[in-house]
Coordinates of C-alpha atoms and ligand atoms in Angstrom, one line a residue:
M27 CA -26.4 -56.2 -7.5
S28 CA -23.4 -54.2 -6.3
L29 CA -19.8 -55.2 -6.3
G30 CA -19.0 -53.3 -3.3
E31 CA -16.4 -50.5 -2.7
R32 CA -13.5 -49.9 -5.0
T33 CA -10.3 -51.4 -3.7
H34 CA -7.8 -49.8 -6.1
Y35 CA -7.4 -47.2 -8.8
A36 CA -6.8 -48.9 -12.2
G37 CA -3.6 -46.9 -12.7
T38 CA -2.1 -48.1 -9.4
I39 CA -2.2 -51.8 -10.0
G40 CA 1.3 -53.2 -9.4
K41 CA 3.4 -56.1 -8.4
D42 CA 2.2 -56.2 -4.8
D43 CA -1.4 -56.8 -6.0
L44 CA -0.5 -60.0 -7.9
G45 CA -2.9 -62.8 -7.0
R46 CA -5.3 -60.4 -5.1
E47 CA -8.9 -59.9 -5.8
V48 CA -9.6 -56.3 -6.6
I49 CA -12.7 -54.1 -7.4
L50 CA -12.1 -51.4 -9.9
K51 CA -14.5 -48.7 -11.3
G52 CA -14.0 -46.5 -14.3
W53 CA -14.4 -45.9 -18.0
V54 CA -14.0 -48.3 -20.9
R55 CA -11.2 -46.9 -23.0
R56 CA -11.4 -49.6 -25.7
R57 CA -12.3 -53.2 -26.3
R58 CA -10.6 -55.8 -28.4
D59 CA -12.3 -59.2 -29.1
L60 CA -9.9 -62.1 -29.7
G61 CA -12.0 -65.2 -30.1
S62 CA -12.6 -66.6 -26.6
L63 CA -11.0 -63.6 -24.9
V64 CA -12.1 -60.0 -24.7
F65 CA -9.6 -57.3 -23.6
V66 CA -10.8 -54.0 -22.2
D67 CA -8.6 -51.1 -21.1
L68 CA -10.2 -49.6 -18.0
R69 CA -9.4 -45.9 -17.3
D70 CA -9.8 -43.9 -14.2
R71 CA -8.1 -40.8 -12.8
E72 CA -4.9 -42.6 -11.9
G73 CA -4.3 -44.4 -15.2
I74 CA -5.3 -47.5 -17.2
V75 CA -5.2 -51.3 -16.6
Q76 CA -6.0 -54.1 -18.9
L77 CA -9.1 -56.3 -18.1
V78 CA -9.4 -59.8 -19.5
F79 CA -12.8 -61.5 -19.9
S80 CA -12.3 -65.2 -20.6
E81 CA -15.0 -67.3 -22.2
D82 CA -13.5 -70.5 -20.7
R83 CA -12.9 -69.4 -17.1
H84 CA -15.8 -66.8 -16.6
P85 CA -18.5 -67.5 -19.2
E86 CA -21.0 -65.7 -17.0
V87 CA -19.4 -62.3 -17.8
F88 CA -18.0 -63.0 -21.2
G89 CA -21.3 -62.3 -23.1
A90 CA -21.8 -58.9 -21.4
A91 CA -18.2 -57.9 -22.0
K92 CA -18.8 -58.1 -25.8
D93 CA -21.3 -55.3 -25.5
L94 CA -19.0 -52.9 -23.7
R95 CA -18.3 -49.7 -25.7
P96 CA -15.9 -46.8 -25.2
E97 CA -16.8 -44.5 -22.3
F98 CA -19.3 -47.0 -20.6
V99 CA -18.8 -46.7 -16.9
I100 CA -18.3 -50.1 -15.3
A101 CA -17.4 -51.8 -12.1
V102 CA -15.4 -55.1 -12.1
K103 CA -14.2 -57.7 -9.7
G104 CA -11.3 -59.8 -10.6
V105 CA -7.8 -61.2 -9.8
V106 CA -4.6 -59.4 -10.7
E107 CA -2.3 -61.6 -12.9
N108 CA 1.0 -61.3 -14.7
R109 CA 0.7 -60.8 -18.5
T110 CA 2.6 -63.3 -20.6
A111 CA 6.0 -61.9 -21.7
K112 CA 4.8 -61.3 -25.3
D113 CA 1.8 -59.3 -24.1
M114 CA 3.7 -57.0 -21.8
N115 CA 3.4 -53.3 -22.7
P116 CA 6.5 -51.3 -21.5
H117 CA 4.7 -48.0 -22.4
M118 CA 2.0 -48.5 -19.8
A119 CA 2.6 -48.1 -16.1
T120 CA 0.5 -51.3 -15.4
G121 CA 1.7 -52.9 -18.6
A122 CA 3.0 -56.1 -16.9
F123 CA -0.3 -56.9 -15.3
E124 CA -3.9 -57.6 -16.2
V125 CA -7.1 -58.2 -14.2
E126 CA -9.0 -61.4 -15.0
V127 CA -12.6 -60.4 -14.5
S128 CA -15.2 -62.6 -12.7
E129 CA -17.9 -60.0 -12.1
L130 CA -19.0 -57.1 -14.2
E131 CA -21.6 -54.3 -13.6
V132 CA -22.4 -51.7 -16.2
L133 CA -23.0 -48.5 -14.2
A134 CA -23.7 -46.2 -17.1
Q135 CA -23.8 -46.5 -20.8
A136 CA -22.4 -43.8 -23.1
E137 CA -23.1 -42.5 -26.5
T138 CA -20.3 -42.3 -29.0
P139 CA -18.4 -39.2 -27.8
P140 CA -17.8 -36.3 -30.3
F141 CA -14.1 -37.1 -30.2
A142 CA -12.0 -40.0 -28.9
V143 CA -11.1 -39.6 -25.2
E144 CA -7.5 -40.1 -26.0
D145 CA -4.4 -37.9 -25.6
D146 CA -3.5 -38.0 -29.2
A147 CA -7.0 -37.3 -30.6
L148 CA -6.8 -34.4 -33.0
V149 CA -9.6 -32.1 -31.8
S150 CA -10.3 -28.4 -32.5
E151 CA -10.1 -26.2 -29.4
D152 CA -13.8 -25.1 -29.9
L153 CA -14.9 -28.7 -29.7
R154 CA -12.7 -29.4 -26.7
L155 CA -14.3 -26.4 -24.9
Q156 CA -17.8 -27.3 -25.8
Y157 CA -17.3 -30.8 -24.4
R158 CA -14.9 -29.7 -21.7
Y159 CA -15.8 -32.6 -19.4
L160 CA -14.7 -35.1 -22.1
D161 CA -11.6 -33.0 -22.9
L162 CA -10.8 -33.0 -19.1
R163 CA -11.3 -36.8 -19.0
R164 CA -8.3 -37.2 -21.4
P165 CA -5.4 -38.3 -19.3
F166 CA -3.0 -35.5 -20.2
Q167 CA -5.5 -32.8 -19.8
N168 CA -6.7 -34.3 -16.5
A169 CA -3.1 -34.4 -15.3
R170 CA -2.7 -30.6 -15.9
I171 CA -5.6 -29.8 -13.6
V172 CA -4.3 -32.2 -11.0
A173 CA -0.9 -30.6 -11.3
R174 CA -2.6 -27.2 -10.8
H175 CA -4.1 -28.6 -7.6
H176 CA -0.6 -29.6 -6.3
L177 CA 0.8 -26.2 -7.1
A178 CA -2.1 -24.6 -5.2
Q179 CA -1.6 -26.9 -2.2
R180 CA 2.1 -26.2 -2.2
T181 CA 1.4 -22.5 -2.2
R182 CA -1.0 -22.8 0.7
N183 CA 1.4 -25.0 2.7
F184 CA 4.3 -22.7 2.1
L185 CA 2.5 -19.5 2.9
S186 CA 0.8 -21.0 6.0
G187 CA 4.2 -22.2 7.1
E188 CA 5.5 -18.7 6.8
G189 CA 2.8 -17.4 9.1
F190 CA 0.3 -16.1 6.4
I191 CA -3.4 -16.5 7.1
E192 CA -5.8 -17.2 4.3
I193 CA -8.6 -14.7 4.5
E194 CA -11.6 -14.5 2.0
T195 CA -12.6 -11.1 0.7
P196 CA -15.9 -10.2 -1.0
F197 CA -16.7 -10.6 -4.7
L198 CA -19.6 -8.2 -4.5
T199 CA -17.8 -5.0 -3.8
K200 CA -16.8 -1.6 -5.0
S201 CA -14.6 -0.8 -8.0
T202 CA -10.9 -1.4 -7.5
P203 CA -8.6 0.6 -9.7
E204 CA -6.3 -2.0 -11.3
G205 CA -6.6 -0.2 -14.6
A206 CA -9.1 -2.5 -16.3
R207 CA -12.8 -2.2 -16.9
D208 CA -15.0 -3.5 -14.1
F209 CA -17.7 -6.2 -14.3
L210 CA -20.8 -4.7 -12.8
V211 CA -23.5 -6.6 -10.9
P212 CA -26.8 -4.7 -10.5
S213 CA -28.3 -4.5 -7.1
R214 CA -32.0 -5.6 -6.9
L215 CA -32.5 -4.1 -3.5
R216 CA -31.1 -0.7 -4.4
P217 CA -32.2 -0.1 -8.0
G218 CA -29.8 1.9 -10.1
T219 CA -26.8 0.9 -8.0
F220 CA -24.1 -1.7 -8.8
Y221 CA -21.5 -3.8 -7.2
A222 CA -18.3 -4.3 -9.0
L223 CA -16.5 -7.6 -9.1
P224 CA -13.0 -7.1 -7.8
Q225 CA -10.2 -6.6 -10.3
S226 CA -8.1 -7.8 -7.3
P227 CA -8.7 -7.8 -3.5
Q228 CA -6.2 -4.8 -3.3
L229 CA -8.1 -2.6 -0.8
F230 CA -9.3 -5.5 1.3
K231 CA -5.9 -6.9 1.7
Q232 CA -4.6 -3.5 2.8
L233 CA -7.5 -3.3 5.3
C234 CA -6.5 -6.7 6.6
M235 CA -3.2 -5.1 7.5
V236 CA -5.0 -2.2 9.3
A237 CA -7.0 -4.9 11.0
G238 CA -3.8 -6.4 12.4
F239 CA -3.6 -9.8 10.7
D240 CA 0.0 -9.0 9.8
R241 CA 0.3 -11.6 7.0
Y242 CA -2.5 -12.4 4.6
F243 CA -2.8 -14.6 1.5
Q244 CA -5.6 -15.9 -0.7
L245 CA -5.9 -17.9 -3.9
V246 CA -8.5 -15.7 -5.3
K247 CA -10.5 -15.1 -8.5
C248 CA -10.1 -11.6 -10.0
F249 CA -12.3 -10.2 -12.7
R250 CA -11.1 -7.8 -15.4
D251 CA -13.3 -6.9 -18.4
E252 CA -10.4 -6.7 -20.9
D253 CA -9.9 -7.7 -24.5
L254 CA -8.5 -11.2 -24.3
R255 CA -5.2 -12.5 -25.5
A256 CA -3.7 -16.0 -25.4
D257 CA -2.6 -15.6 -21.8
R258 CA -5.5 -13.6 -20.4
Q259 CA -8.9 -14.5 -19.2
L260 CA -11.8 -12.4 -17.9
E261 CA -11.7 -14.2 -14.6
F262 CA -8.4 -15.5 -13.4
T263 CA -6.7 -16.7 -10.2
Q264 CA -4.1 -14.8 -8.2
I265 CA -2.0 -15.8 -5.3
D266 CA -2.6 -12.6 -3.4
I267 CA -0.2 -11.7 -0.6
E268 CA 0.2 -8.8 1.8
M269 CA 2.4 -8.3 4.9
S270 CA 2.9 -5.7 7.5
F271 CA 6.2 -4.0 8.4
P272 CA 8.0 -5.3 5.2
T273 CA 10.9 -4.0 3.2
E274 CA 11.0 -4.5 -0.5
D275 CA 13.8 -7.1 0.1
L276 CA 11.6 -9.1 2.5
I277 CA 8.7 -9.4 0.0
M278 CA 11.0 -10.2 -2.9
S279 CA 12.8 -12.9 -1.0
L280 CA 9.5 -14.5 0.1
A281 CA 8.2 -14.4 -3.4
E282 CA 11.4 -16.0 -4.7
R283 CA 11.2 -18.8 -2.2
L284 CA 7.6 -19.4 -3.2
A285 CA 8.5 -19.4 -6.9
M286 CA 11.3 -21.9 -6.1
E287 CA 8.8 -24.2 -4.3
L288 CA 6.5 -24.1 -7.3
F289 CA 9.4 -24.9 -9.7
E290 CA 10.2 -27.9 -7.6
E291 CA 6.6 -29.0 -7.4
A292 CA 6.4 -28.8 -11.2
G293 CA 9.7 -30.7 -11.6
V294 CA 11.2 -27.8 -13.5
T295 CA 14.9 -26.9 -12.9
A296 CA 14.8 -23.5 -11.3
P297 CA 17.4 -20.8 -12.2
L298 CA 20.2 -20.4 -9.6
E299 CA 19.9 -16.7 -9.3
V300 CA 17.1 -14.1 -9.5
P301 CA 18.8 -10.9 -10.6
R302 CA 17.2 -7.5 -10.2
I303 CA 17.2 -4.8 -12.8
T304 CA 15.6 -1.4 -12.8
Y305 CA 12.8 -0.5 -15.1
A306 CA 15.2 2.0 -16.8
Q307 CA 17.8 -0.7 -17.4
A308 CA 15.1 -3.1 -18.7
M309 CA 13.9 -0.6 -21.2
D310 CA 17.4 0.4 -22.2
R311 CA 18.7 -3.1 -22.7
Y312 CA 15.6 -5.0 -23.9
G313 CA 13.0 -2.3 -24.8
C314 CA 10.6 -4.1 -22.5
D315 CA 9.6 -4.1 -18.8
K316 CA 9.3 -7.9 -18.8
P317 CA 12.4 -8.9 -20.7
D318 CA 13.2 -12.4 -21.8
T319 CA 16.8 -12.5 -20.9
R320 CA 17.4 -16.1 -22.1
F321 CA 19.1 -14.7 -25.2
G322 CA 21.1 -11.6 -26.2
L323 CA 20.1 -9.2 -29.0
E324 CA 20.4 -6.2 -26.6
L325 CA 19.4 -2.7 -27.7
A326 CA 21.6 0.3 -28.2
T327 CA 20.7 4.0 -28.5
V328 CA 22.2 5.6 -31.6
T329 CA 20.3 9.0 -31.6
D330 CA 23.5 11.0 -31.8
I331 CA 25.0 9.2 -34.7
A332 CA 21.7 9.0 -36.5
G333 CA 21.1 12.7 -36.0
G334 CA 24.3 13.5 -37.8
T335 CA 23.1 11.8 -41.0
G336 CA 21.0 13.5 -43.6
F337 CA 18.4 10.7 -43.5
G338 CA 14.9 12.2 -43.3
V339 CA 13.4 9.2 -41.3
F340 CA 16.0 9.7 -38.6
K341 CA 15.9 13.5 -38.6
G342 CA 12.1 13.7 -38.5
A343 CA 11.9 11.4 -35.5
I344 CA 14.6 13.2 -33.6
E345 CA 13.3 16.7 -34.3
A346 CA 9.9 15.5 -32.9
G347 CA 11.7 14.7 -29.7
G348 CA 12.2 11.0 -30.4
V349 CA 15.1 8.7 -30.5
V350 CA 16.8 6.2 -32.8
R351 CA 17.6 2.8 -31.3
G352 CA 18.9 -0.4 -32.8
L353 CA 20.1 -3.9 -32.3
C354 CA 22.3 -6.4 -34.1
V355 CA 21.2 -9.8 -35.3
P356 CA 24.4 -11.8 -35.7
G357 CA 24.9 -13.8 -38.9
Q358 CA 21.8 -12.5 -40.6
S359 CA 23.3 -10.2 -43.2
G360 CA 21.9 -12.6 -45.9
I361 CA 18.3 -11.9 -44.9
S362 CA 16.0 -11.8 -47.9
R363 CA 14.0 -8.9 -49.2
K364 CA 10.9 -10.8 -48.0
G365 CA 12.4 -11.3 -44.6
L366 CA 13.1 -7.6 -44.3
D367 CA 9.5 -6.8 -45.4
G368 CA 8.3 -9.2 -42.7
L369 CA 10.0 -7.1 -40.0
N370 CA 7.8 -4.1 -40.9
V371 CA 4.8 -6.4 -40.2
V372 CA 6.3 -7.4 -36.9
V373 CA 6.6 -3.8 -35.7
K374 CA 3.3 -2.6 -37.1
P375 CA 1.1 -3.6 -34.1
Y376 CA 3.5 -1.6 -31.8
G377 CA 3.0 1.6 -33.8
G378 CA 6.2 1.2 -35.8
K379 CA 6.3 3.0 -39.1
G380 CA 9.2 0.9 -40.4
V381 CA 12.5 -0.8 -39.7
V382 CA 15.7 0.6 -41.2
S383 CA 18.2 -2.2 -42.0
L384 CA 21.9 -2.2 -42.7
M385 CA 24.0 -5.3 -43.4
R386 CA 27.7 -6.0 -43.4
R387 CA 28.0 -8.4 -46.2
D388 CA 31.2 -9.4 -48.2
G389 CA 33.2 -6.7 -46.7
Q390 CA 30.7 -4.0 -47.7
I391 CA 27.8 -2.3 -46.1
V392 CA 24.5 -2.8 -47.9
G393 CA 20.9 -1.6 -47.2
A394 CA 18.1 0.3 -49.0
A395 CA 18.7 3.4 -46.9
L396 CA 22.5 3.4 -47.3
K397 CA 22.4 6.1 -50.0
H398 CA 20.5 8.4 -47.6
I399 CA 22.6 7.6 -44.6
G400 CA 26.0 7.6 -46.2
E401 CA 28.8 5.0 -45.9
G402 CA 30.6 6.5 -42.9
P403 CA 27.6 7.1 -40.6
A404 CA 26.2 3.7 -41.6
G405 CA 29.5 2.1 -40.4
A406 CA 29.3 4.0 -37.2
L407 CA 25.7 2.9 -36.7
L408 CA 26.6 -0.7 -37.2
D409 CA 29.6 -0.4 -34.9
A410 CA 27.3 1.2 -32.2
V411 CA 25.0 -1.8 -32.2
G412 CA 28.0 -4.2 -32.4
A413 CA 27.4 -5.5 -35.9
K414 CA 30.4 -7.2 -37.5
E415 CA 30.9 -8.9 -40.9
G416 CA 27.9 -11.1 -41.6
D417 CA 25.6 -9.3 -39.2
L418 CA 22.4 -7.4 -39.6
G419 CA 21.7 -4.1 -37.9
L420 CA 18.1 -3.0 -37.4
F421 CA 17.1 0.6 -36.5
V422 CA 13.9 2.2 -35.4
A423 CA 13.3 6.0 -35.2
D424 CA 10.4 7.0 -33.1
T425 CA 9.3 8.1 -29.7
F426 CA 11.3 6.3 -27.0
D427 CA 8.4 4.1 -26.0
T428 CA 7.5 3.1 -29.6
A429 CA 11.1 2.5 -30.6
C430 CA 11.5 0.3 -27.5
A431 CA 8.3 -1.6 -28.2
C432 CA 9.3 -2.2 -31.8
L433 CA 12.8 -3.4 -31.1
G434 CA 11.5 -5.5 -28.2
A435 CA 9.2 -7.2 -30.6
L436 CA 12.0 -7.7 -33.1
R437 CA 14.1 -9.4 -30.4
L438 CA 11.4 -11.9 -29.7
H439 CA 10.8 -12.5 -33.4
F440 CA 14.4 -13.4 -34.0
A441 CA 14.6 -15.5 -30.8
K442 CA 11.8 -17.6 -32.1
T443 CA 12.7 -17.8 -35.8
L444 CA 16.4 -18.4 -35.1
N445 CA 15.7 -20.7 -32.1
L446 CA 17.9 -18.7 -29.8
V447 CA 16.5 -20.0 -26.5
E448 CA 18.4 -22.9 -25.1
S449 CA 15.8 -25.6 -24.3
G450 CA 15.1 -26.2 -20.6
R451 CA 16.5 -22.8 -19.7
H452 CA 14.4 -20.6 -17.4
D453 CA 15.2 -17.0 -16.3
L454 CA 13.6 -15.4 -13.4
L455 CA 14.3 -11.8 -12.6
W456 CA 12.9 -8.8 -10.8
V457 CA 12.2 -5.5 -12.5
H458 CA 11.8 -2.7 -10.0
R459 CA 12.0 1.1 -9.6
F460 CA 9.0 1.5 -11.9
P461 CA 7.8 5.0 -12.8
M462 CA 4.9 5.9 -10.4
F463 CA 2.9 7.5 -13.2
E464 CA 2.4 7.3 -16.9
W465 CA 1.1 10.1 -19.1
S466 CA -2.2 9.3 -20.8
P467 CA -2.5 11.4 -24.0
E468 CA -6.2 10.4 -24.4
E469 CA -7.1 11.7 -20.9
S470 CA -4.5 14.4 -20.9
R471 CA -3.4 13.5 -17.4
W472 CA -1.0 11.3 -15.4
M473 CA -2.3 7.8 -14.5
A474 CA -1.0 5.4 -11.9
R475 CA 1.2 2.8 -13.5
H476 CA 0.6 0.1 -10.9
H477 CA -2.2 1.4 -8.7
P478 CA -2.8 4.6 -6.7
F479 CA -1.8 2.9 -3.4
T480 CA 1.8 2.3 -4.4
M481 CA 4.4 4.2 -2.2
P482 CA 6.6 6.7 -4.1
R483 CA 10.3 6.5 -3.3
E484 CA 11.0 8.8 -0.4
E485 CA 13.5 11.0 -2.1
H486 CA 11.0 11.6 -5.0
R487 CA 8.1 12.7 -2.8
P488 CA 8.7 16.4 -3.3
W489 CA 8.0 15.8 -7.1
L490 CA 4.5 14.8 -6.2
D491 CA 3.5 18.4 -6.3
G492 CA 4.0 18.5 -10.1
D493 CA 1.2 19.7 -12.4
P494 CA -1.2 16.7 -13.0
H495 CA -2.1 18.0 -16.4
D496 CA 1.3 18.8 -17.8
P497 CA 3.1 15.9 -19.7
A498 CA 6.5 17.5 -18.8
S499 CA 5.7 17.8 -15.1
S500 CA 7.9 16.4 -12.3
L501 CA 5.4 13.6 -11.8
G502 CA 7.1 11.8 -14.7
K503 CA 10.3 11.5 -12.6
V504 CA 8.7 9.9 -9.5
E505 CA 9.7 6.3 -9.0
A506 CA 7.5 3.8 -7.1
L507 CA 8.5 1.1 -4.6
A508 CA 7.0 -1.4 -7.1
Y509 CA 8.4 -4.6 -8.4
D510 CA 7.5 -7.3 -11.0
L511 CA 8.7 -10.9 -11.1
V512 CA 9.4 -12.0 -14.7
L513 CA 9.8 -15.5 -15.9
D514 CA 11.1 -16.1 -19.4
G515 CA 9.6 -12.8 -20.7
N516 CA 6.3 -13.2 -18.9
E517 CA 5.2 -11.1 -15.9
I518 CA 4.2 -13.7 -13.3
G519 CA 3.9 -11.4 -10.3
G520 CA 3.8 -7.8 -9.3
G521 CA 3.4 -5.8 -6.2
S522 CA 4.5 -2.8 -4.2
I523 CA 5.1 -1.2 -0.8
R524 CA 1.9 0.6 -0.1
I525 CA 1.2 4.1 1.0
H526 CA 0.1 3.8 4.7
R527 CA 0.0 7.6 5.4
G528 CA -3.1 9.6 4.6
D529 CA -1.1 12.7 3.7
I530 CA 0.9 10.9 1.1
Q531 CA -2.2 9.1 -0.2
K532 CA -4.0 12.4 -0.6
K533 CA -1.0 13.9 -2.6
V534 CA -1.0 10.9 -4.9
F535 CA -4.8 11.2 -5.5
G536 CA -4.1 14.9 -6.2
A537 CA -1.4 14.0 -8.7
L538 CA -3.9 11.6 -10.4
G539 CA -6.3 14.5 -10.8
F540 CA -8.8 13.4 -8.2
S541 CA -10.5 16.2 -6.2
A542 CA -10.7 15.7 -2.5
E543 CA -14.4 14.9 -2.9
E544 CA -13.8 12.4 -5.6
A545 CA -11.1 10.7 -3.6
Q546 CA -13.4 10.6 -0.6
E547 CA -16.3 9.2 -2.7
K548 CA -14.2 6.5 -4.3
F549 CA -11.8 5.4 -1.5
G550 CA -13.1 7.2 1.6
F551 CA -13.3 4.0 3.5
L552 CA -9.6 3.4 3.0
L553 CA -8.6 7.0 3.9
D554 CA -10.9 6.7 7.0
A555 CA -9.2 3.5 8.0
F556 CA -5.7 5.1 7.6
R557 CA -6.7 7.5 10.3
Y558 CA -6.8 4.8 13.0
G559 CA -3.2 3.5 13.0
T560 CA -2.0 1.8 9.8
P561 CA 1.1 -0.3 9.9
P562 CA 3.5 0.1 7.0
H563 CA 2.6 -2.7 4.6
G564 CA 3.2 -4.1 1.1
G565 CA 2.6 -7.2 -0.9
I566 CA 2.5 -8.9 -4.2
A567 CA 0.2 -11.0 -6.4
F568 CA 1.2 -13.8 -8.7
G569 CA -0.9 -14.7 -11.7
F570 CA -1.5 -18.3 -10.8
D571 CA -2.9 -19.4 -14.1
R572 CA -0.1 -17.9 -16.1
L573 CA 2.5 -19.3 -13.8
T574 CA 0.9 -22.8 -13.9
M575 CA 0.8 -22.6 -17.7
L576 CA 4.5 -21.7 -17.9
L577 CA 5.6 -24.3 -15.3
L578 CA 3.7 -27.1 -17.1
G579 CA 5.0 -26.0 -20.5
C580 CA 1.5 -25.3 -21.9
D581 CA 1.0 -22.9 -24.8
S582 CA -2.3 -21.5 -23.6
I583 CA -3.7 -20.3 -20.3
R584 CA -6.9 -22.2 -21.2
D585 CA -5.0 -25.5 -20.9
V586 CA -4.6 -25.1 -17.1
I587 CA -8.0 -23.6 -16.3
P588 CA -10.7 -26.2 -15.8
F589 CA -13.5 -24.3 -17.4
P590 CA -12.1 -21.4 -19.4
K591 CA -13.6 -18.9 -21.8
T592 CA -12.6 -18.4 -25.4
T593 CA -10.7 -15.3 -26.6
S594 CA -14.0 -13.7 -27.3
G595 CA -15.2 -14.2 -23.7
L596 CA -17.6 -17.1 -24.4
C597 CA -18.1 -20.3 -22.5
L598 CA -18.8 -22.7 -25.3
M599 CA -20.0 -25.4 -22.8
T600 CA -22.7 -23.4 -21.0
G601 CA -23.3 -20.8 -23.7
S602 CA -22.7 -17.9 -21.4
P603 CA -23.0 -15.0 -21.6
G604 CA -26.7 -15.5 -22.4
R605 CA -29.9 -13.6 -22.4
V606 CA -32.0 -13.6 -19.2
E607 CA -35.7 -13.5 -18.7
E608 CA -37.6 -10.3 -18.8
K609 CA -38.8 -10.9 -15.3
Q610 CA -35.2 -11.0 -14.0
L611 CA -34.5 -7.7 -15.7
D612 CA -37.6 -6.2 -14.3
E613 CA -36.6 -7.2 -10.8
L614 CA -33.3 -5.4 -11.4
S615 CA -35.0 -2.3 -12.8
I616 CA -33.1 -2.8 -16.0
A617 CA -34.5 -2.0 -19.4
L618 CA -32.5 -3.1 -22.5
R619 CA -32.1 -0.9 -25.5
E620 CA -30.6 -1.7 -28.9
K621 CA -26.9 -0.9 -29.0
G622 CA -26.4 2.5 -30.5
S623 CA -29.9 3.7 -29.9
Q624 CA -30.6 6.6 -27.5
Ligands
LIG13 N1 -3.3 -5.9 -6.7 C1 -2.1 -5.9 -7.6 C2 -2.5 -6.6 -8.9 O1 -3.5 -7.3 -8.9 C3 -1.0 -6.7 -7.0 C4 -0.4 -6.0 -5.8 O2 -0.1 -4.8 -5.8 O3 -0.2 -6.8 -4.8 O4 -1.8 -6.4 -9.9

């Protein structure tokens, strides 16, 4: 017996359907028996509707209805009716209606699920991920994935409308230098050789420009073998964009318009302006290259004043070439001893050795370090960070980068604990003029901050000849035509104008310490392509998962990825990564050895 094709989704039943016969298919959410009536909530992708099985009117289905259990899959035929006034449920979209069932077919039975398929079920994340299909069946979690689809479609429509062409690039490819570890795939046909999964389609999108496509985009998976954090995954999706003959302004304005479209799609009020600040300004004011500007607590540099005190902590850092920086937390002069100790814990992961605190309380300056700093200089330090009566001044003495990182972390700590972010506010801004290189003490050389294909600013190009192995070389001064888009303190996109000239590219490879042979071996195909007429080009990539997470107001990137991995890189549903059969390893000419053995 078959009831025929579905006529409606449960969640869409409305006034216009009154009196009509409908066929619905979906899951039993719950069943209530009330004497001669059985009520069943039927759930499908679009929502829930109440079914009524009446012993008097349809005795032929009444008995079977009594056997229905949660998550059974059923098909029903019935007539849409008004609920009586007392039975109406204003909290349900279909709460004024019910379907009086005349035919019922059980399409699949279900065992009792490990957790209730309900939005408010309290479930551990591990269990959710193990039974992800049940977790995704929960209406709110289902809605997140549907919302992701709409954001993706809006992106495609917008970019297609702007003349961008979606082009697929390979997954089995050569290593791309985005700064992370590659995932390698052994080649069976060429034993001992490996493909790398792309950390991004960077080189291919540039080659699409050489190929004359002019405007490229792709919603694409990228793979980076990194240690995971709350907002990272080993595989993630980028909105990847590249265009020929751009200026920085053209790319930034396109990216802003795309961001605005996505804000609108998500129903989030977009900020009116998208300011631009330089990397140097971001570090100076916020101690961070992706600042959350929704609250103040800006940083000040107080090295000169601090250097004039006899305080060993300050002196030591300054003599070692470091700085003293600080910030003011208004109204927090009453912070407890425990609260202050907690601040040292906040800065520890950033390499901070400690936080020096001074308070203006009851007309006096107080603080454990006051006796070392002295009353006068302490007042000057507090003035320099803008601390008035009732305020707390916090200072960190260290290298510039560490001091910035520590104070940046303290800003975020206070924003959270003092609830400084106005609800519903979103700040979008550009950070640009990034340094082209950063010094790696581990490798004793300069590394690319973005990637080695980023164009250095024209007026800084003479500095590219600096010594690649000297931390004080002119390479440290070179700025890149690179830009990041930051939303509420999260980097949601980043890109650059690319190097399209072989001579500049060679210089940059040289600055990164690659010999001509190494550059040829790694990126020869790109350098070769550049010999045949390369248009100036540039682009950007948005982290689609992260952006979706922020726009939907989720706490974890895993909430917006259909089948995510845990922070330790496991898929709890499939059990990957897993062992493979000896035969598969043999075919790949791979022999395993115990970790640590020779
Ligand atoms: N490929 C870069 C990244 O994934 C983005 C870009 O430069 O367009 O970060």
